[in-house]
Amino acid sequence: MRAMVLEEFDTPLVLREIEKPAPGPGQVLVKVKASGVNPLDAKIRAGRAPHAERTPPAVLGLDMAGVVEEVGIGVHDFVTGDEVFGMTGGVGDAQGSLAEYAAVDARLLARKPASLTLREAAALPLVFITSWEGLVDRAQVHAGQKVLIHGGAGGIGHVAVQIARARGAEVFATASPSRLEVVESLGATPIDYTTTPVNEYMTKYTGGEGFDVIFDTVGGTVLDASFTAARTYTGHVVSALGWGTHALAPLSFRGATYSGIFTLLPLLTGRGREHHGDIMREAAALADAGALKPMLDPRRFALTDIAAAHEAVESGAAQGKIVVDID
């Protein structure tokens, strides 16, 4: 089969003919139709993601959607011909989705939502799992809460806004001036972070009490600011990028709490993979209920265009998720 192979960090991926995998026990062989591109994919290629534990030569690509071609021993939830999607590889020792076929752990998969195309489905896994783990697993977002999403027009953020709204929360989201309309179109109250200080919008929208849940998708100083905007006693801050050194005093003085997310753990350790499959089924249910729609960049990329796809992600100019057509 054809695959784009990382032969050495910080070099372009190379088109190679490699052996087509066979599904082992608990696996399914998927004919990959589309591969979602995330900033993490580009960081892995550049050798700037040691937490992903990837060693060349390797096939990258975390997210995928495709069609089941063969079912391994012990798999009963899928049959040949099923359209599926999930975050299935590209880190650790798991083959990624930038290949014509992938043998993947069936526990990581769900059937593609009927309301989405394969391209749209491939855009969802990493960003939806990250958002769900933060907002639902950690913060248990529910109706009546005021939820603040930092980076509400981004890959994770635009999905997080939709999840929080689907669970009945009143949602506010920060964005740059050019992306405020996107946030508003998703049903959130837009906040221009370039002109409005945290204390100002916290006072305006919460009367100074703070937000019930704050989901940080940016990290750094944005996470520091989040600690000052959490609701006293009951506020909860969740971050997908809480990797730096941060002062917890502002959070402690408000009696609030913090959770971190590391979405790659089930792929790296093998533990909790069933839960990722469960989360993908939640994504499919929300999409088919009309409550979830990924934003896709209109540009089309083929398998051999992966360098341009990575560049589009790294530039920050993408208007939605970048998806590579494999088939």
Short mmCIF file of N, CA and C in Angstrom, two decimals, residues 4 16 30 32 37 89 95 108 132 148 155 169-170 189 216 222 226 230 267-268 287 318 325:
data_model
loop_
_atom_site.label_atom_id
_atom_site.label_comp_id
_atom_site.label_asym_id
_atom_site.label_seq_id
_atom_site.Cartn_x
_atom_site.Cartn_y
_atom_site.Cartn_z
N MET A 4 2.63 7.83 3.42
CA MET A 4 3.60 8.91 3.61
C MET A 4 4.39 8.60 4.88
N ARG A 16 6.00 6.17 0.12
CA ARG A 16 6.63 4.85 0.05
C ARG A 16 5.58 3.76 -0.16
N VAL A 30 -8.95 -1.02 8.20
CA VAL A 30 -9.75 0.07 7.64
C VAL A 30 -9.09 0.58 6.37
N VAL A 32 -8.54 3.61 4.59
CA VAL A 32 -8.62 5.00 5.02
C VAL A 32 -9.08 5.88 3.86
N VAL A 37 -5.93 16.64 9.90
CA VAL A 37 -4.61 17.16 10.25
C VAL A 37 -4.72 18.09 11.45
N GLY A 89 -4.09 6.38 15.72
CA GLY A 89 -2.65 6.11 15.61
C GLY A 89 -1.86 7.38 15.45
N GLN A 95 0.51 2.76 13.88
CA GLN A 95 0.55 3.37 12.55
C GLN A 95 -0.53 4.43 12.44
N LEU A 108 -11.19 1.89 19.66
CA LEU A 108 -11.03 3.32 19.42
C LEU A 108 -12.03 3.87 18.41
N TRP A 132 -14.51 16.81 24.95
CA TRP A 132 -15.40 15.99 25.78
C TRP A 132 -14.72 15.65 27.11
N LEU A 148 -16.86 29.50 29.77
CA LEU A 148 -15.98 30.32 28.94
C LEU A 148 -15.01 29.41 28.19
N GLY A 155 -9.63 24.85 16.34
CA GLY A 155 -10.00 23.46 16.09
C GLY A 155 -10.69 22.81 17.25
N ALA A 169 -25.49 24.72 28.61
CA ALA A 169 -24.78 25.82 29.25
C ALA A 169 -24.92 27.10 28.43
N GLU A 170 -24.75 28.23 29.09
CA GLU A 170 -24.62 29.52 28.43
C GLU A 170 -23.13 29.69 28.13
N THR A 189 -21.47 33.78 23.00
CA THR A 189 -21.24 35.22 23.10
C THR A 189 -19.77 35.48 22.81
N ASP A 216 -9.53 26.14 28.63
CA ASP A 216 -8.39 26.80 27.99
C ASP A 216 -7.82 25.90 26.90
N VAL A 222 -2.83 32.69 28.90
CA VAL A 222 -4.29 32.53 28.87
C VAL A 222 -4.74 31.64 30.02
N SER A 226 -7.11 32.55 33.22
CA SER A 226 -8.29 31.73 33.54
C SER A 226 -8.43 31.52 35.04
N ALA A 230 -12.29 32.26 37.43
CA ALA A 230 -13.12 31.13 37.87
C ALA A 230 -14.06 31.57 38.99
N LEU A 267 -3.82 5.95 23.63
CA LEU A 267 -3.01 5.45 22.52
C LEU A 267 -1.62 5.03 22.99
N LEU A 268 -1.05 5.77 23.93
CA LEU A 268 0.31 5.50 24.39
C LEU A 268 0.38 4.34 25.37
N ALA A 287 -23.85 14.79 16.30
CA ALA A 287 -23.89 15.21 14.90
C ALA A 287 -25.23 14.85 14.26
N ALA A 318 -5.57 28.64 8.40
CA ALA A 318 -6.64 27.73 8.01
C ALA A 318 -7.99 28.22 8.52
N ASP A 325 -7.42 13.97 1.70
CA ASP A 325 -8.13 12.87 1.02
C ASP A 325 -7.13 11.76 0.73
#
